[in-house]
Amino acid sequence: YYPTSKRPSNDDEQIVKGDSANAIKFPAKRRSTNSISSIASFEMQQQGMNLTTDEGNIGVPSRHCSVCGDISTGIHFGGNSCESCKAFFRRSVQCSRYQNYKCSNEAQCPVNTVTRKVCQHCRYTKCTTIGMKPKWVLSDQEREEKYGSRRKRFRENRTSEEDPDIYKYLTTDEKMLIEDIAHALYQSRATYPLQFPSELNEHLRSLALGTLPTPPSSTSAKPPSVSANFLIVPIQRIVLFARMLKDFDLFSEDDKVSLLKGSAIEIMICSSNTLFDPKTHAFTNYLSRDQRAVMDTQIMPLDPLLMKIWGEELFHLTKIFLISMCNLDIDEVASTLLVPVILFSPDRSNIVDLELVKHL
């Protein structure tokens, strides 16, 4: 359901950014979701990433670099590291310098923010130990071939007449907030495992069932259980996105559940508008952007997809909404900023701290 265009970054590696939000735990009557809070950690493991977490913050990258202990900027080349260690590892691999690294202390040198430049051999060894993979480092030529056209399009879009310099009207805090939202949304869409443990699937399925609208009377609608299975991956992405927002951690566990259940369907529908073609009433490149699914065609018709999940009535309302969104010519940046607005909507049921929601 999601567009997956990557927000341009300086080095084009995937970065997990997020504050160390406490794991989400659903009330006992809805079954504990300690398992759900482990989704991010499980995903990193599936992708071969070595994820170090702060105590009590399951599935969220540690604030500290797993190599030297400096402030971490996220997952780089498969390991949780700072900018300095990321750059060191990239240079070591690109120029094959690591082949000449030697240690005069029997490979026992401590690696921290003070000593990390003393012994390159021990620093590089620790990088690989915490999960950083040399094969994930692209050469300058490979990076240009892979990302050159994307950067060019980004520069053209930034300088086009249709995109005035609105940043000059934003405060520093507003710019940082937009950056954090973009990172969180991109990472939640770009990260997914090839398989889930059965217990995680069950908890996600329970959450998906809680987000479904009242089943329509139309016989064309799929049973709730089938719809819930279809929604597991989108629900998972929304949970990951919410947990990467530091404001989300301000709420109680009950309010977190209420916000997620109340906003999930709306976020999925709203986020899909950039893939929807109002002329053909179909999603362009729908499943082919998701590495978990393979399609022979680049087009996924909208009608049978939504009809099977929601039935005729909700299907027609959804189509009308998507057409109106397309008529407004809302770009992906605006769509991205709509997601937290929907998530923190104060009209959700069973919200305890309503004033906090309104404040955000």
Coordinates of C-alpha atoms in Angstrom, one line a residue:
Y1 CA 0.0 0.0 0.0
Y2 CA 2.9 2.3 0.3
P3 CA 5.1 4.3 -2.0
T4 CA 8.7 3.5 -1.3
S5 CA 10.6 6.4 -2.8
K6 CA 13.8 6.9 -0.8
R7 CA 14.5 10.2 0.9
P8 CA 17.9 11.2 -0.5
S9 CA 20.7 10.9 2.0
N10 CA 24.3 11.8 2.0
D11 CA 25.7 8.4 1.6
D12 CA 22.7 6.4 0.3
E13 CA 22.9 3.7 2.9
Q14 CA 19.8 2.7 4.6
I15 CA 19.7 4.4 8.1
V16 CA 17.5 3.5 11.0
K17 CA 16.8 6.6 13.0
G18 CA 14.7 6.8 16.0
D19 CA 14.8 7.5 19.7
S20 CA 14.9 4.6 22.1
A21 CA 11.2 4.3 22.5
N22 CA 10.0 1.7 24.9
A23 CA 8.5 -1.4 23.5
I24 CA 4.8 -1.3 22.9
K25 CA 2.9 -3.6 25.3
F26 CA -0.8 -4.1 24.7
P27 CA -3.1 -4.6 27.7
A28 CA -3.5 -8.2 28.9
K29 CA -7.0 -8.5 27.6
R30 CA -5.7 -7.9 24.1
R31 CA -2.7 -10.2 24.6
S32 CA 0.6 -8.8 25.5
T33 CA 2.6 -7.4 22.5
N34 CA 6.1 -7.8 23.8
S35 CA 6.3 -10.0 20.7
I36 CA 5.2 -7.2 18.5
S37 CA 7.7 -4.8 20.0
S38 CA 10.4 -7.3 18.9
I39 CA 9.5 -6.9 15.2
A40 CA 12.2 -4.4 14.4
S41 CA 14.9 -6.5 16.0
F42 CA 13.7 -9.6 14.2
E43 CA 13.7 -7.7 10.9
M44 CA 17.3 -6.6 11.4
Q45 CA 18.3 -10.2 12.1
Q46 CA 16.6 -11.4 8.9
Q47 CA 18.6 -9.0 6.9
G48 CA 21.8 -10.1 8.6
M49 CA 22.1 -7.0 10.8
N50 CA 23.6 -7.1 14.3
L51 CA 21.4 -4.9 16.4
T52 CA 22.5 -3.7 19.8
T53 CA 19.7 -2.2 21.9
D54 CA 19.6 -0.1 25.0
E55 CA 18.3 -1.8 28.1
G56 CA 14.5 -2.0 28.1
N57 CA 14.2 -0.8 24.5
I58 CA 13.7 -4.0 22.5
G59 CA 14.1 -3.7 18.8
V60 CA 15.3 -0.1 18.7
P61 CA 18.9 0.6 17.8
S62 CA 21.1 1.7 20.7
R63 CA 22.0 5.3 21.0
H64 CA 25.6 4.4 21.1
C65 CA 27.9 3.0 18.4
S66 CA 28.6 -0.7 18.8
V67 CA 32.2 -0.2 17.7
C68 CA 33.5 2.8 19.7
G69 CA 30.6 3.9 21.9
D70 CA 30.1 7.3 20.2
I71 CA 26.6 8.6 19.4
S72 CA 25.1 6.2 16.9
T73 CA 23.4 7.5 13.7
G74 CA 21.8 4.2 12.8
I75 CA 22.4 1.0 11.0
H76 CA 25.2 1.3 8.4
F77 CA 26.3 -1.6 6.3
G78 CA 24.4 -3.9 8.7
G79 CA 25.9 -2.7 12.0
N80 CA 24.9 0.0 14.5
S81 CA 27.5 2.6 14.2
C82 CA 28.4 6.3 14.3
E83 CA 29.3 8.5 11.3
S84 CA 33.1 8.1 12.1
C85 CA 33.1 4.3 12.1
K86 CA 30.8 4.2 9.1
A87 CA 33.2 6.4 7.1
F88 CA 36.2 4.4 8.3
F89 CA 34.6 1.1 7.3
R90 CA 33.6 2.4 3.9
R91 CA 37.1 3.7 3.2
S92 CA 38.7 0.5 4.4
V93 CA 36.7 -1.6 2.1
Q94 CA 36.6 0.7 -1.0
C95 CA 40.4 1.0 -1.1
S96 CA 41.1 -2.5 0.2
R97 CA 43.1 -0.9 3.0
Y98 CA 41.9 -3.5 5.5
Q99 CA 44.1 -6.1 3.8
N100 CA 47.2 -4.2 5.1
Y101 CA 46.0 -3.5 8.6
K102 CA 48.2 -5.0 11.3
C103 CA 48.1 -5.0 15.1
S104 CA 51.1 -4.9 17.4
N105 CA 49.1 -5.9 20.5
E106 CA 47.9 -9.3 19.5
A107 CA 44.5 -7.9 18.3
Q108 CA 43.6 -6.9 21.9
C109 CA 43.4 -3.1 21.5
P110 CA 40.5 -1.4 23.1
V111 CA 38.3 0.5 20.7
N112 CA 36.5 3.6 22.0
T113 CA 36.1 7.3 21.1
V114 CA 39.6 8.1 22.3
T115 CA 41.5 5.0 20.9
R116 CA 39.6 4.3 17.8
K117 CA 42.2 5.9 15.6
V118 CA 45.1 4.1 17.3
C119 CA 44.7 0.6 15.8
Q120 CA 43.0 0.3 12.4
H121 CA 43.2 -3.5 12.6
C122 CA 41.2 -3.8 15.8
R123 CA 38.7 -1.2 14.8
Y124 CA 38.0 -2.9 11.5
T125 CA 37.8 -6.3 13.2
K126 CA 35.2 -4.9 15.6
C127 CA 33.2 -3.4 12.7
T128 CA 32.8 -6.8 11.2
T129 CA 32.2 -8.4 14.6
I130 CA 29.1 -6.2 15.2
G131 CA 27.7 -7.1 11.8
M132 CA 29.1 -4.6 9.2
K133 CA 29.5 -6.4 5.9
P134 CA 32.2 -5.5 3.3
K135 CA 30.0 -6.7 0.5
W136 CA 27.4 -4.0 1.3
V137 CA 29.9 -1.2 0.5
L138 CA 29.5 0.2 -3.0
S139 CA 32.4 1.6 -5.0
D140 CA 32.1 5.1 -6.3
Q141 CA 31.2 3.8 -9.7
E142 CA 28.6 1.4 -8.4
R143 CA 27.0 4.1 -6.2
E144 CA 26.8 6.5 -9.2
E145 CA 25.3 3.8 -11.4
K146 CA 22.7 2.9 -8.7
Y147 CA 21.8 6.3 -7.4
G148 CA 23.1 8.9 -9.9
S149 CA 19.8 9.2 -11.8
R150 CA 17.9 9.4 -8.5
R151 CA 20.1 12.3 -7.3
K152 CA 19.7 14.1 -10.6
R153 CA 15.9 13.9 -10.4
F154 CA 16.0 15.1 -6.8
R155 CA 18.1 18.1 -7.8
E156 CA 15.8 18.9 -10.7
N157 CA 12.7 18.7 -8.5
R158 CA 14.3 21.0 -5.9
T159 CA 15.1 23.6 -8.5
S160 CA 11.8 23.4 -10.5
E161 CA 9.4 26.2 -10.6
E162 CA 6.7 24.0 -9.1
D163 CA 8.7 23.6 -5.9
P164 CA 9.5 27.0 -4.4
D165 CA 12.0 27.3 -1.6
I166 CA 9.5 26.8 1.2
Y167 CA 12.3 25.8 3.6
K168 CA 13.1 29.4 4.2
Y169 CA 9.8 29.8 6.0
L170 CA 10.5 26.9 8.4
T171 CA 12.2 27.1 11.7
T172 CA 15.1 24.9 12.6
D173 CA 12.9 22.7 14.8
E174 CA 10.3 22.3 12.0
K175 CA 13.0 21.2 9.6
M176 CA 14.4 18.7 12.0
L177 CA 10.9 17.4 12.7
I178 CA 10.3 16.8 9.0
E179 CA 13.6 15.1 8.7
D180 CA 12.8 12.7 11.6
I181 CA 9.3 11.9 10.1
A182 CA 10.8 11.2 6.7
H183 CA 13.5 8.9 8.2
A184 CA 10.9 7.0 10.2
L185 CA 8.5 6.6 7.4
Y186 CA 11.1 5.5 4.9
Q187 CA 12.6 3.0 7.3
S188 CA 9.2 1.5 8.2
R189 CA 8.5 0.9 4.5
A190 CA 12.0 -0.3 3.5
T191 CA 12.4 -2.8 6.3
Y192 CA 10.6 -6.1 6.3
P193 CA 11.6 -9.8 7.0
L194 CA 11.2 -12.7 4.6
Q195 CA 9.4 -14.6 7.3
F196 CA 7.8 -13.9 10.7
P197 CA 7.7 -16.3 13.6
S198 CA 4.2 -17.6 14.1
E199 CA 3.7 -15.8 17.4
L200 CA 4.5 -12.4 15.8
N201 CA 2.1 -13.1 13.0
E202 CA -0.7 -13.9 15.5
H203 CA -0.2 -10.7 17.4
L204 CA -0.1 -8.6 14.2
R205 CA -3.2 -10.4 12.9
S206 CA -5.0 -9.5 16.2
L207 CA -4.1 -5.9 15.7
A208 CA -5.2 -6.0 12.0
L209 CA -8.6 -7.5 13.0
G210 CA -9.0 -4.6 15.4
T211 CA -8.5 -2.0 12.6
L212 CA -11.0 -3.5 10.1
P213 CA -14.3 -1.7 9.6
T214 CA -17.6 -3.5 10.3
P215 CA -17.9 -6.2 7.7
P216 CA -20.2 -5.2 4.9
S217 CA -23.3 -7.2 3.9
S218 CA -21.9 -7.7 0.4
T219 CA -21.0 -11.2 -0.4
S220 CA -18.0 -9.9 -2.4
A221 CA -16.1 -9.1 0.8
K222 CA -13.6 -11.5 2.2
P223 CA -14.0 -12.9 5.7
P224 CA -12.3 -10.8 8.4
S225 CA -9.6 -13.4 8.9
V226 CA -8.5 -13.3 5.3
S227 CA -8.5 -9.5 5.3
A228 CA -6.4 -9.5 8.5
N229 CA -3.8 -11.7 6.9
F230 CA -3.6 -9.3 4.0
L231 CA -3.1 -6.4 6.3
I232 CA -0.3 -7.8 8.5
V233 CA 2.6 -6.2 6.6
P234 CA 1.0 -2.8 6.3
I235 CA 0.1 -2.9 10.0
Q236 CA 3.6 -3.9 10.8
R237 CA 5.0 -0.9 9.0
I238 CA 2.7 1.5 10.8
V239 CA 3.7 0.0 14.2
L240 CA 7.4 0.5 13.2
F241 CA 6.8 4.0 12.0
A242 CA 5.0 5.0 15.2
R243 CA 7.7 3.5 17.5
M244 CA 10.3 5.6 15.7
L245 CA 8.6 8.9 16.6
K246 CA 9.7 10.2 20.0
D247 CA 6.4 11.8 20.6
F248 CA 4.6 8.5 20.4
D249 CA 6.5 7.3 23.5
L250 CA 4.8 10.1 25.6
F251 CA 1.6 8.1 25.6
S252 CA 0.5 5.3 27.9
E253 CA 0.4 1.8 26.5
D254 CA -3.4 1.9 26.3
D255 CA -3.3 5.1 24.3
K256 CA -0.7 3.8 22.0
V257 CA -3.0 0.9 21.1
S258 CA -6.0 3.2 20.6
L259 CA -4.0 5.5 18.3
L260 CA -2.7 2.6 16.2
K261 CA -6.1 0.8 15.9
G262 CA -7.9 4.0 15.1
S263 CA -5.5 5.3 12.4
A264 CA -4.2 2.2 10.7
I265 CA -6.7 1.9 7.9
E266 CA -6.7 5.7 7.3
I267 CA -2.9 5.8 7.0
M268 CA -2.9 2.9 4.6
I269 CA -5.5 4.5 2.3
C270 CA -3.9 7.9 2.5
S271 CA -0.4 6.7 1.9
S272 CA -1.5 4.8 -1.2
N273 CA -2.6 7.9 -3.1
T274 CA 0.8 8.5 -4.8
L275 CA 0.6 5.0 -6.4
F276 CA -3.0 5.4 -7.6
D277 CA -3.7 6.4 -11.2
P278 CA -7.1 8.1 -11.3
K279 CA -7.3 7.5 -15.1
T280 CA -7.0 3.7 -14.9
H281 CA -8.2 3.3 -11.3
A282 CA -5.2 1.1 -10.6
F283 CA -2.1 1.1 -8.5
T284 CA 1.1 1.5 -10.5
N285 CA 4.0 -0.8 -9.6
Y286 CA 2.1 -1.9 -6.5
L287 CA 3.6 -5.2 -5.4
S288 CA 6.8 -4.9 -7.5
R289 CA 8.1 -2.2 -5.1
D290 CA 7.8 -4.7 -2.2
Q291 CA 10.7 -7.2 -2.3
R292 CA 8.5 -9.7 -0.4
A293 CA 6.3 -10.2 -3.5
V294 CA 7.0 -10.7 -7.2
M295 CA 4.7 -9.8 -10.0
D296 CA 4.9 -10.4 -13.8
T297 CA 3.1 -7.1 -14.4
Q298 CA 3.8 -3.6 -13.1
I299 CA 0.1 -2.9 -12.6
M300 CA -2.1 -4.1 -9.8
P301 CA -5.8 -3.2 -10.5
L302 CA -7.5 -1.4 -7.6
D303 CA -11.0 -2.8 -8.0
P304 CA -10.5 -6.5 -7.2
L305 CA -8.0 -5.6 -4.5
L306 CA -10.2 -3.4 -2.3
M307 CA -13.4 -5.2 -3.3
K308 CA -12.1 -8.4 -1.7
I309 CA -11.0 -6.7 1.5
W310 CA -13.8 -4.2 2.2
G311 CA -16.8 -4.9 0.0
E312 CA -18.5 -2.6 -2.4
E313 CA -19.5 0.2 -0.2
L314 CA -16.2 1.0 1.4
F315 CA -14.5 0.2 -1.9
H316 CA -16.4 3.0 -3.7
L317 CA -15.8 5.5 -0.9
T318 CA -12.1 4.7 -1.0
K319 CA -11.9 5.2 -4.7
I320 CA -13.7 8.5 -4.5
F321 CA -11.2 9.6 -1.8
L322 CA -8.2 8.6 -3.8
I323 CA -9.4 10.4 -6.9
S324 CA -10.0 13.6 -4.9
M325 CA -6.5 13.3 -3.4
C326 CA -5.0 13.0 -6.9
N327 CA -7.0 16.0 -8.1
L328 CA -5.4 18.0 -5.4
D329 CA -2.0 17.1 -6.8
I330 CA -0.5 16.3 -3.4
D331 CA 3.1 15.1 -3.8
E332 CA 4.8 12.5 -1.7
V333 CA 6.3 15.0 0.7
A334 CA 2.8 16.3 1.7
S335 CA 1.5 12.8 1.9
T336 CA 4.4 11.9 4.3
L337 CA 3.5 14.8 6.6
L338 CA -0.1 13.7 6.6
V339 CA 0.8 10.3 8.2
P340 CA 1.6 11.7 11.8
V341 CA -1.4 14.0 11.5
I342 CA -3.6 11.0 11.1
L343 CA -1.8 8.9 13.7
F344 CA -2.2 11.6 16.4
S345 CA -5.8 12.5 15.6
P346 CA -7.7 13.4 18.8
D347 CA -11.0 11.8 17.7
R348 CA -9.9 8.2 18.4
S349 CA -12.0 6.2 20.9
N350 CA -10.8 5.3 24.3
I351 CA -8.0 7.9 24.5
V352 CA -7.1 8.7 28.1
D353 CA -4.7 11.6 27.7
L354 CA -6.8 13.5 25.2
E355 CA -5.0 16.8 26.0
L356 CA -1.7 15.4 25.0
V357 CA -3.0 14.3 21.6
K358 CA -4.5 17.7 21.0
H359 CA -1.2 19.4 22.0
L360 CA 0.7 17.4 19.5

